[in-house]
XYZ file of C-alpha atoms in Angstrom:
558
model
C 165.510 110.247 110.393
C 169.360 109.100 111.041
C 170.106 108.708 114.569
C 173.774 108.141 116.248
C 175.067 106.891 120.017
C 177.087 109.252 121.564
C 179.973 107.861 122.977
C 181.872 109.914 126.010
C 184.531 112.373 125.697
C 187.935 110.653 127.255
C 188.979 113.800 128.826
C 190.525 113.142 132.425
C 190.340 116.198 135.190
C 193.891 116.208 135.848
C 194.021 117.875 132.176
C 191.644 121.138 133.322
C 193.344 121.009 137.093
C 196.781 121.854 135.333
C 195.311 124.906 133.769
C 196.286 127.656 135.754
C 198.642 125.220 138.126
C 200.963 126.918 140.133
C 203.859 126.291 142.803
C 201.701 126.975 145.989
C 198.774 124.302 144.676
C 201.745 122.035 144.327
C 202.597 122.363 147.806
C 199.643 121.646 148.933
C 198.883 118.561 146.931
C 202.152 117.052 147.538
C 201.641 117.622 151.517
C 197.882 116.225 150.995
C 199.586 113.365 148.649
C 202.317 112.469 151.412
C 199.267 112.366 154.328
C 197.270 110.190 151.950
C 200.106 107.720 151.150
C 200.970 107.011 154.437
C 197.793 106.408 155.814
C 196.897 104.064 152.180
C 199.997 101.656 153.885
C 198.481 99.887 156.638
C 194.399 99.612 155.181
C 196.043 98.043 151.912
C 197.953 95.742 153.260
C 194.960 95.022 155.395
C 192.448 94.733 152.536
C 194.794 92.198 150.782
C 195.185 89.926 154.046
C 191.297 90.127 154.868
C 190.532 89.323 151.063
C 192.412 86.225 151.363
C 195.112 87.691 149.230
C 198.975 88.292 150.004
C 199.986 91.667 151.591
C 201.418 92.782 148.186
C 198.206 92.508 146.138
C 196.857 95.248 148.189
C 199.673 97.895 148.508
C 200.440 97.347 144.509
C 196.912 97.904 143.762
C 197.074 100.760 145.577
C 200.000 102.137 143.807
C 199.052 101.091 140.504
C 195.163 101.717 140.397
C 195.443 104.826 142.575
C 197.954 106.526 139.852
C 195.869 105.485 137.301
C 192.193 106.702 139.008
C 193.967 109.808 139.975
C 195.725 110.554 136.481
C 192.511 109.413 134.370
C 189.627 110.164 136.753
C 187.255 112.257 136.842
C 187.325 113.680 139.959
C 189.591 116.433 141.549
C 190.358 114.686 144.048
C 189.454 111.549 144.346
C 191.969 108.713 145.659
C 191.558 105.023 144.573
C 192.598 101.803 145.454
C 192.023 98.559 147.444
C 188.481 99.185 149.388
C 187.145 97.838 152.503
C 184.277 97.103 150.452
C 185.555 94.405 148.456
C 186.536 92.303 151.825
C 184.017 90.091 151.441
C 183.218 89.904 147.608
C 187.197 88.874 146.772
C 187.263 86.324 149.864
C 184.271 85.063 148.313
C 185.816 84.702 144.894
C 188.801 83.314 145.933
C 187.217 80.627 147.939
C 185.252 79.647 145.280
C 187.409 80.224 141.943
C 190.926 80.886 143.351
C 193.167 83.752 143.258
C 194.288 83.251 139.492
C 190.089 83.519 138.365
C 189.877 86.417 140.970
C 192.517 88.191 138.360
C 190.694 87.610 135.396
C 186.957 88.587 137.144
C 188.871 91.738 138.130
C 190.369 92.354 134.316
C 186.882 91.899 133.126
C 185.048 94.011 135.251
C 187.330 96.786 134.031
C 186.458 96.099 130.951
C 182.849 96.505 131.891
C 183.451 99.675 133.702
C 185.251 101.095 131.276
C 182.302 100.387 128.501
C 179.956 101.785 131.359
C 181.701 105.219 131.211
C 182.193 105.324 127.376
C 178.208 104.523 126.654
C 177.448 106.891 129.207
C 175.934 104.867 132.159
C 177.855 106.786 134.645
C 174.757 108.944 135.383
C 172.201 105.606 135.771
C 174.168 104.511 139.218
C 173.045 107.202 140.908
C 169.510 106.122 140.364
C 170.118 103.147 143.040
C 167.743 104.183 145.994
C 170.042 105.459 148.425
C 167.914 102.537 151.029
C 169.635 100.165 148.959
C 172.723 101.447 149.303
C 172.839 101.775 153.016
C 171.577 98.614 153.266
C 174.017 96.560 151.782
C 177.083 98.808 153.112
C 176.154 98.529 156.351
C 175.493 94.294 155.287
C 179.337 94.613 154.193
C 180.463 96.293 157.280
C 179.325 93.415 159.356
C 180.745 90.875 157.579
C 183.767 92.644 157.782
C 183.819 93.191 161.611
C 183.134 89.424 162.018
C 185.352 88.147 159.744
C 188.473 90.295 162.035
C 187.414 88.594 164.637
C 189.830 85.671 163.886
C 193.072 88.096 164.080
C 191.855 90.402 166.087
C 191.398 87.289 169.196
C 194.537 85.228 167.749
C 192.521 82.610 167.373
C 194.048 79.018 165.737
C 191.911 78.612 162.520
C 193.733 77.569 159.876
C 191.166 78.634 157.416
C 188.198 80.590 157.787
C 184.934 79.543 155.173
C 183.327 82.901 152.788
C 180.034 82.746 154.220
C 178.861 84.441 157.416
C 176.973 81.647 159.483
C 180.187 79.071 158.723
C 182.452 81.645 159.953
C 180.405 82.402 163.296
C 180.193 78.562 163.841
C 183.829 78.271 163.336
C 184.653 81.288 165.514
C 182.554 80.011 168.676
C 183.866 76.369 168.443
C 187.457 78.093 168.328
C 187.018 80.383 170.661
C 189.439 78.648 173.117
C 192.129 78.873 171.405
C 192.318 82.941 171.616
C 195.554 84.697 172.056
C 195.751 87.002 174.924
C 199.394 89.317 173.541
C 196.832 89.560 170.055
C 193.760 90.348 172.454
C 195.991 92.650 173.716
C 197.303 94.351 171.119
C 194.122 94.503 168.854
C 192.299 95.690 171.932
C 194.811 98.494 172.230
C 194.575 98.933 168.693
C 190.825 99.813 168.228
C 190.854 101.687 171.720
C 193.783 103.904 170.419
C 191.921 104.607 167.138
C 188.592 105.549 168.738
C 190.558 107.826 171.402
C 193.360 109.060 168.890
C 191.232 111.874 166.930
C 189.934 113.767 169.838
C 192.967 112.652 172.752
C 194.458 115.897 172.712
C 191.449 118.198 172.096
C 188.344 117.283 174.107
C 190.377 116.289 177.176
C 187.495 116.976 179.668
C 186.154 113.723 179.796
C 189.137 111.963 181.004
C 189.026 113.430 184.941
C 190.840 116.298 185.795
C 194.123 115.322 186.889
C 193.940 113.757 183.462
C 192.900 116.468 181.603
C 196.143 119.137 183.358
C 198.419 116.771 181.872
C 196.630 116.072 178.346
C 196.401 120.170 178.136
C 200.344 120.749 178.721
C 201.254 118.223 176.452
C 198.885 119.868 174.060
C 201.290 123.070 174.719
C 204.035 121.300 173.301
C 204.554 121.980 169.606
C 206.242 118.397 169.380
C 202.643 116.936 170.731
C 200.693 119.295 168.510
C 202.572 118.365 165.364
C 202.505 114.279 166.173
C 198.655 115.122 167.127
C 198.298 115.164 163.190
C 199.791 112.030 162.437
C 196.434 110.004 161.879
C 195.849 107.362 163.579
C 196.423 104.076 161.689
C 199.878 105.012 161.329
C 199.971 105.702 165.366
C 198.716 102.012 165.765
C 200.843 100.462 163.442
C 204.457 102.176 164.136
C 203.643 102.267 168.029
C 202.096 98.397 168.495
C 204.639 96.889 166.014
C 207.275 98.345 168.630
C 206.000 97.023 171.219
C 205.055 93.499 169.521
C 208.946 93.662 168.350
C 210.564 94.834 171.370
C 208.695 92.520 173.753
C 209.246 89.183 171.223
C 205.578 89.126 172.028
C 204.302 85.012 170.155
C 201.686 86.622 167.756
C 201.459 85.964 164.395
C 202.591 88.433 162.380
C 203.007 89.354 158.288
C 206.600 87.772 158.270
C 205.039 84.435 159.768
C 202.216 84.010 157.956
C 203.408 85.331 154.443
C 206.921 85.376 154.883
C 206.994 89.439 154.416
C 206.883 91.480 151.349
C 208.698 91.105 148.358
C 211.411 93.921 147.584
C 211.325 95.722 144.606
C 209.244 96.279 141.748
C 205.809 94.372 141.418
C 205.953 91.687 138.359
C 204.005 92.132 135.135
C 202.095 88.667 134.182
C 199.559 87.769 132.096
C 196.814 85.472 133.328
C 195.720 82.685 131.599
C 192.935 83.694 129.600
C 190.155 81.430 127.649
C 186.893 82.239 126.876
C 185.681 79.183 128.902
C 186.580 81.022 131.989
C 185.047 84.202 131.159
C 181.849 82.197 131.007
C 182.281 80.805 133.560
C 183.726 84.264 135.906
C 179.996 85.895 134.678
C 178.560 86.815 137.809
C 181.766 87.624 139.975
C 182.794 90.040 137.137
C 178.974 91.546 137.281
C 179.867 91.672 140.903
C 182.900 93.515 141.272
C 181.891 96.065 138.392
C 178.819 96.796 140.008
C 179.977 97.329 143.543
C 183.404 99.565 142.041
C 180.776 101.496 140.048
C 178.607 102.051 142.878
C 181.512 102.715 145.579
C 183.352 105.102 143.366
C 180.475 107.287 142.031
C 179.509 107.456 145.797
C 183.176 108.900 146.853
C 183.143 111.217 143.899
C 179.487 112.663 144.988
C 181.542 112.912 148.734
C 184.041 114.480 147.301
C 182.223 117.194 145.605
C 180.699 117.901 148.579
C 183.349 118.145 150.998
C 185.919 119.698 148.590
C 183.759 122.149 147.096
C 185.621 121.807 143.866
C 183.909 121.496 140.054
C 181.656 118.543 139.922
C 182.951 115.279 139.085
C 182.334 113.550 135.471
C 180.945 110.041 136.279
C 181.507 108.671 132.765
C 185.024 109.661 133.106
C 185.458 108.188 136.415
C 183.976 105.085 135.328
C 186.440 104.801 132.530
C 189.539 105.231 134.871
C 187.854 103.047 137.363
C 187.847 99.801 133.918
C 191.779 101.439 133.178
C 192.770 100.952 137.029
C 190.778 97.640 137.526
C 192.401 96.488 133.738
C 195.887 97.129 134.380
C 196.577 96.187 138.145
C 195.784 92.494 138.523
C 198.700 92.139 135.498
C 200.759 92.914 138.311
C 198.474 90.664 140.874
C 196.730 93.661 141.990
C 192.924 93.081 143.434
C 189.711 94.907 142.040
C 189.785 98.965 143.232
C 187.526 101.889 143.279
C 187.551 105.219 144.817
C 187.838 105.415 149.033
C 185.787 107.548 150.911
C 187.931 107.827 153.993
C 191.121 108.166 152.228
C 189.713 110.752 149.654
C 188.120 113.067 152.632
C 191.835 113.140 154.227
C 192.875 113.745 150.883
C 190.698 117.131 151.109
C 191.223 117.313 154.849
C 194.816 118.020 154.130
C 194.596 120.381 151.262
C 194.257 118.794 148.113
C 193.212 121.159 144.913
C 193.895 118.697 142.142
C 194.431 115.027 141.069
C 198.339 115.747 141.274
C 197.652 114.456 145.185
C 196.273 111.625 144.165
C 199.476 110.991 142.115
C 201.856 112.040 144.854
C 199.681 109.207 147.333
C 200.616 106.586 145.115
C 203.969 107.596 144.671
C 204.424 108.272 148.411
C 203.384 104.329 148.690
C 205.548 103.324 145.886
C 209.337 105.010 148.060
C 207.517 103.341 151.377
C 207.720 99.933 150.070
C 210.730 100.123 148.158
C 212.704 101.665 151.592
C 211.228 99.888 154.092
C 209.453 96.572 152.760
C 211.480 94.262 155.067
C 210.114 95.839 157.878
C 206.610 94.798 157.307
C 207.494 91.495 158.173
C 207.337 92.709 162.159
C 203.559 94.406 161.711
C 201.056 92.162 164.281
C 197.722 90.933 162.579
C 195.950 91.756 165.589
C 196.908 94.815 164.877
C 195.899 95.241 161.225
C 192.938 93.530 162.235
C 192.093 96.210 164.605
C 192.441 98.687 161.768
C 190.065 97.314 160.018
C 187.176 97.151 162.539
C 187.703 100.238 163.003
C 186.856 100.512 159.128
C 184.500 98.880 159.365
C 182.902 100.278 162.110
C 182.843 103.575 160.482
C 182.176 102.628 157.198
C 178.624 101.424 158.507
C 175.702 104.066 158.919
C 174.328 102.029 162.038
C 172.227 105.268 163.055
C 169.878 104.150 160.236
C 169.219 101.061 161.971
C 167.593 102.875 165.216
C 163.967 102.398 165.967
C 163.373 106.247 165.748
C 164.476 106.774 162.137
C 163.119 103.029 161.158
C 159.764 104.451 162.753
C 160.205 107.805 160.415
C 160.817 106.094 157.974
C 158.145 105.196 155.312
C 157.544 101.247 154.858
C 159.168 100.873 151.529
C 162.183 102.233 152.701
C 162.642 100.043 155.753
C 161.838 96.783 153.187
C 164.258 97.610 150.501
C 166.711 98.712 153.708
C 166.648 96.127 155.542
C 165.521 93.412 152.573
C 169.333 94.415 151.282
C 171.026 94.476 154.489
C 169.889 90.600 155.177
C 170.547 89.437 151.258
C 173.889 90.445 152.065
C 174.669 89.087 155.293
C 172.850 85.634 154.059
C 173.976 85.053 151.062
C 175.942 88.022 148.880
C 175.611 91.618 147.195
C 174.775 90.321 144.434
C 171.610 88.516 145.120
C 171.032 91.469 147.296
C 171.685 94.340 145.201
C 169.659 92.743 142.565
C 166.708 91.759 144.225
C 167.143 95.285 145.955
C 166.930 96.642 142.630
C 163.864 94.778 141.163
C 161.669 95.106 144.401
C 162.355 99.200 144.396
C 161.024 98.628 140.860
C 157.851 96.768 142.247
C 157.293 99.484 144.948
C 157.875 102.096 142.557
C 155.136 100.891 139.841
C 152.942 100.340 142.560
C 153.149 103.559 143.773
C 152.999 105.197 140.477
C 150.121 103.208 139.825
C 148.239 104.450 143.252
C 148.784 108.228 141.669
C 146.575 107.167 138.753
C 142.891 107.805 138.785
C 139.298 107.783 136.764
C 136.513 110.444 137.940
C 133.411 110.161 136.462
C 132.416 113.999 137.063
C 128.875 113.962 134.793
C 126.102 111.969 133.804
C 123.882 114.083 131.202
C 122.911 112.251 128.405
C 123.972 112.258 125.842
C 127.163 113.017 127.107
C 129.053 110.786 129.924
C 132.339 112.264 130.943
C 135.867 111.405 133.086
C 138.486 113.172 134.394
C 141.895 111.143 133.792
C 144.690 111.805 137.061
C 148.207 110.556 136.773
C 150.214 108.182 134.478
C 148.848 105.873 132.821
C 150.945 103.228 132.388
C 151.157 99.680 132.242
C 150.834 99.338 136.378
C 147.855 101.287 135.910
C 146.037 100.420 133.050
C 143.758 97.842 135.064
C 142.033 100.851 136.575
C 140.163 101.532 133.202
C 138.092 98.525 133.721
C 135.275 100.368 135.944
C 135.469 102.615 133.461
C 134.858 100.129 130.931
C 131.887 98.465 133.010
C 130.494 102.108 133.505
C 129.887 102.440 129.727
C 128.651 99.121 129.264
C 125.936 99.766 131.665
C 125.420 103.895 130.299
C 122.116 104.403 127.661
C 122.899 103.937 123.804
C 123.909 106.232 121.707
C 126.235 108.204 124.329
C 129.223 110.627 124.072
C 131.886 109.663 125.959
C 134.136 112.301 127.288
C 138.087 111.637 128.481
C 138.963 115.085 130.039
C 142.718 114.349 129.899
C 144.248 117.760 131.563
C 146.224 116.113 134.145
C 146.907 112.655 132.323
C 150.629 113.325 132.292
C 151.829 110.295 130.937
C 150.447 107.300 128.488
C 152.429 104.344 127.407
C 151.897 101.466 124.978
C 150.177 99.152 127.886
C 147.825 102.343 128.507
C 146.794 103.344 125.121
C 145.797 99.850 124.613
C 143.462 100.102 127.604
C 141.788 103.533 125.774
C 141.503 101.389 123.083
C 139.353 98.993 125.144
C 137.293 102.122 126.380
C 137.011 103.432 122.455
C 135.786 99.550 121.540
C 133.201 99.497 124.584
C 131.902 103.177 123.422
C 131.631 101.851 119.824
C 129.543 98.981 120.917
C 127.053 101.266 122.400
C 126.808 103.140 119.239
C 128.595 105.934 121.055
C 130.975 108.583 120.088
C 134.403 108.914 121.943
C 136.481 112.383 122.588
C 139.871 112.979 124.516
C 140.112 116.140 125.262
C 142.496 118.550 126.339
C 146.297 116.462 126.103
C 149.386 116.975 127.591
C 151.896 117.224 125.149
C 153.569 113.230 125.404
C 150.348 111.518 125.696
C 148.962 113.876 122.642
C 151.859 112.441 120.661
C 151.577 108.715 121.482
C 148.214 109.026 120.490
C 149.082 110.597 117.053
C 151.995 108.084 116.749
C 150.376 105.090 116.895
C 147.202 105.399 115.043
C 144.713 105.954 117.630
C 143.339 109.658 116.835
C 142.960 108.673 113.292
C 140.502 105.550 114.780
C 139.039 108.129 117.014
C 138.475 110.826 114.365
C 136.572 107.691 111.732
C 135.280 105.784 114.679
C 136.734 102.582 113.715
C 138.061 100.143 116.325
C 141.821 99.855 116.464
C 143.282 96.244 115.493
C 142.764 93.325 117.412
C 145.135 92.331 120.229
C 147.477 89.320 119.609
């Protein structure tokens, strides 16, 4: 019998979107598009500054990875780039390896990604326990709101260390040294992006002298239309003003990094050796793992929101390892897809992956206009961006003593279990050890479902009702069995009433084999009856029904 692996069709969506494409869909991608790209401005360049990296890395990556996600993905709709996710894991990395090994992790893990998709592993992610997932999310959202902190205050640390109990202890022994124009402005920040979304709709709670003046603005079409300018954008435009106008002494993008380079990001080849890759092993496993994760996530959000065809996860995956390839040769950062970012993208009328286009396009005429005024953007202010990020990116609801008290005990271990890995040491340990203790609960669960009943006695005949799976977490249960026939009269038939054995593996059969020997050493007779249709064929497969049939043991066990 020839057997072949079937490899994934490269296909992206953009190719079925265009079917059928007309000028109103344009319209309304290239308005969705132009939303997208100007809210992608201010979270990539914070990305890149909380990942340790220069503001560049993170609006090229955004330009370059979310072209290539939107042209090869497949999703309708999905927009990629830089990722709030990812805070912690590059800091990490380029702490520990430096920004030149952070490139070549990044390549890698493309190159992963991109073999993930093509082998068809795209549907396995989804298989993570979804208590694993919100566990270390809302572990990455807290190290991201503590490691703003340091912007966010103005506080004088000339570097900040990767892991979270350094940082704290470096926080609270600088704490004295906070700014209070940053406090100020990052305080204004967050407040104004809390407040923004509902300022001129639910004006109620504001008093009601308040709330007359809120509602005839609200009449104003000039007020209505600016109401739909989100809210980074508000935050940065507004509180760079005022940072500018005032000559407020904060430290801003221009003083720390000198601004942003005009023009056209540069092409460069890192420095590759195979020493390196050996050495980059488990932040490439990293970053693959998390993009993989992240963007398979967004695409299932997208789907839902959208209520467009379902995405292809294979295809995805393999414009996730194109995107993640490509854009560190232009000293991009690792990318994946963006949940907040890609439910705009919807939000504001996006059909097809031509938005996602437009987005990085719209980013690309942004920063070739008006790079040199980035220089003037506060980083209390982009650091108030992202706790607001962060803040939203965490599901801190699960983390209530109600819905831990609903919740069954697994969950809460493997929830909680990953949200400490993560804070402690890194999503890696805890996404693995996540991984292999849901794995442990899960056998042992399975194994619970299994069950022996000895439902008659009648010589000559002793018989048992099989329950369940048996399987190697459950094989152990057929000792009792075992000890039952050992003690039962000579000369019995033993009955196995398998109608609701459902499954039998390798680890399994060998413990019927055990029963079959103990039967045979009574000078007994045993008789499975009534299979299912996989354990019948294991049992053909291997051997055993002939031994059953002559009443010869099976072979010896190594």
């Amino acid at each position: 019998m020839s057997s072949h692996l079937s490899l994934a069709r490269f296909r992206p969506r953009l190719i079925d979107a265009l079917a059928g494409y007309d000028q109103q869909r344009f319209l309304k991608d290239l308005g969705a598009g132009a939303t997208v790209g100007i809210v992608a401005l201010p979270l990539a360049m914070a990305f890149a500054i909380a990942s340790g990296l220069k503001p560049e890395a993170g609006i090229w990556t955004a330009i370059i990875a979310g072209f290539l996600i939107a042209a090869l993905g497949g999703s309708a709709v999905q927009i990629g780039g830089p990722a709030g996710a990812f805070i912690v894991i590059v800091y990490g990395i380029v702490e520990r390896y430096g920004v030149a090994n952070l490139l070549i992790a990044t390549a890698c893990a493309g190159v992963l990604l991109f073999l993930m998709g093509l082998f068809r592993l795209g549907t396995l992610v989804r298989y993570v326990p979804v208590s694993i997932v919100i566990g270390f999310t809302n572990g990455i959202a807290t190290l991201i709101l503590i490691s703003q902190l340091k912007d966010w205050l103005g506080l004088t640390i000339p570097k900040m260390p990767a892991d979270m109990f350094s940082q704290l202890h470096t926080l609270a022994i600088h704490l004295g040294t906070f700014n209070p124009y940053a406090v100020g402005l990052g305080v204004a920040c967050l407040a104004g992006l809390f407040l923004w979304p509902t300022l001129l709709h639910d004006t109620t709670r504001f008093g009601h002298a308040v709330h007359l003046v809120l509602r005839r603005m609200a009449e104003l079409r000039a007020v209505r239309a600016g109401s739909r300018v989100p809210g980074p954008i508000v935050a940065l435009v507004s509180l760079t003003l005022v940072s500018w106008g005032f000559s407020l002494p904060v430290e801003t993008i221009g003083t720390r990094f000198g601004g942003i380079p005009e023009g056209m990001a540069r092409f460069a080849l890192p420095e590759f050796s195979w020493e390196t890759v050996k050495q980059l092993v488990t932040p490439t496993l990293t970053i693959a793992l998390l993009g993989a994760i992240e963007s398979l996530l967004c695409a299932r959000v997208a789907d839902q929101v959208s209520g467009l065809p379902r995405h292809d996860p294979n295809q995805e995956l393999m414009a996730q390892g194109v995107a993640n390839f490509v854009a560190p040769l232009f000293g991009g950062m690792p990318a994946t897809g963006t949940i907040a970012r890609t439910v705009t993208n919807v939000r504001a009328g996006a059909n097809s992956p031509i938005a996602g286009i437009v987005h990085a396009l719209t980013l690309l005429a942004v920063v070739l206009i008006a790079a040199p005024l980035a220089q003037h953007v506060p980083l209390a202010v982009l650091a108030g961006i992202l706790l607001f990020v962060g803040w939203n990116m965490g599901e801190w609801r699960e983390f209530s003593p109600r819905l831990l008290r609903r919740a069954s005990r697994d969950y809460r271990v493997l929830m909680l279990g990953t949200f400490f890995l993560t804070v402690v040491f890194d999503l890696t340990v805890a996404v693995q050890a996540g991984i292999v203790l849901a794995c442990a609960l899960f056998v042992r669960r399975m194994s619970r479902l299994f069950s022996v009943e000895m439902v008659s006695l009648e010589p000559p005949v002793l018989t048992f009702k099989l329950h369940g799976a048996l399987f190697f977490g459950a094989a152990a249960k057929l000792d009792p069995t075992v000890q039952a026939i050992e003690r039962a009269p000579r000369g019995m038939t033993v009955v196995l009433d398998a109608m609701h054995l459902v499954l039998l593996d390798t680890t399994g059969l060998a413990g019927l084999r055990q029963v079959h020997k103990a039967v045979l050493a009574r000078g007994g007779q045993l008789r499975i009856e009534s299979l299912q249709p996989q354990p019948l064929e294991t049992i053909e497969r291997s051997g055993f029904a002939d031994e059953l049939r002559s009443g010869t043991p099976g072979p010896e066990e190594p």
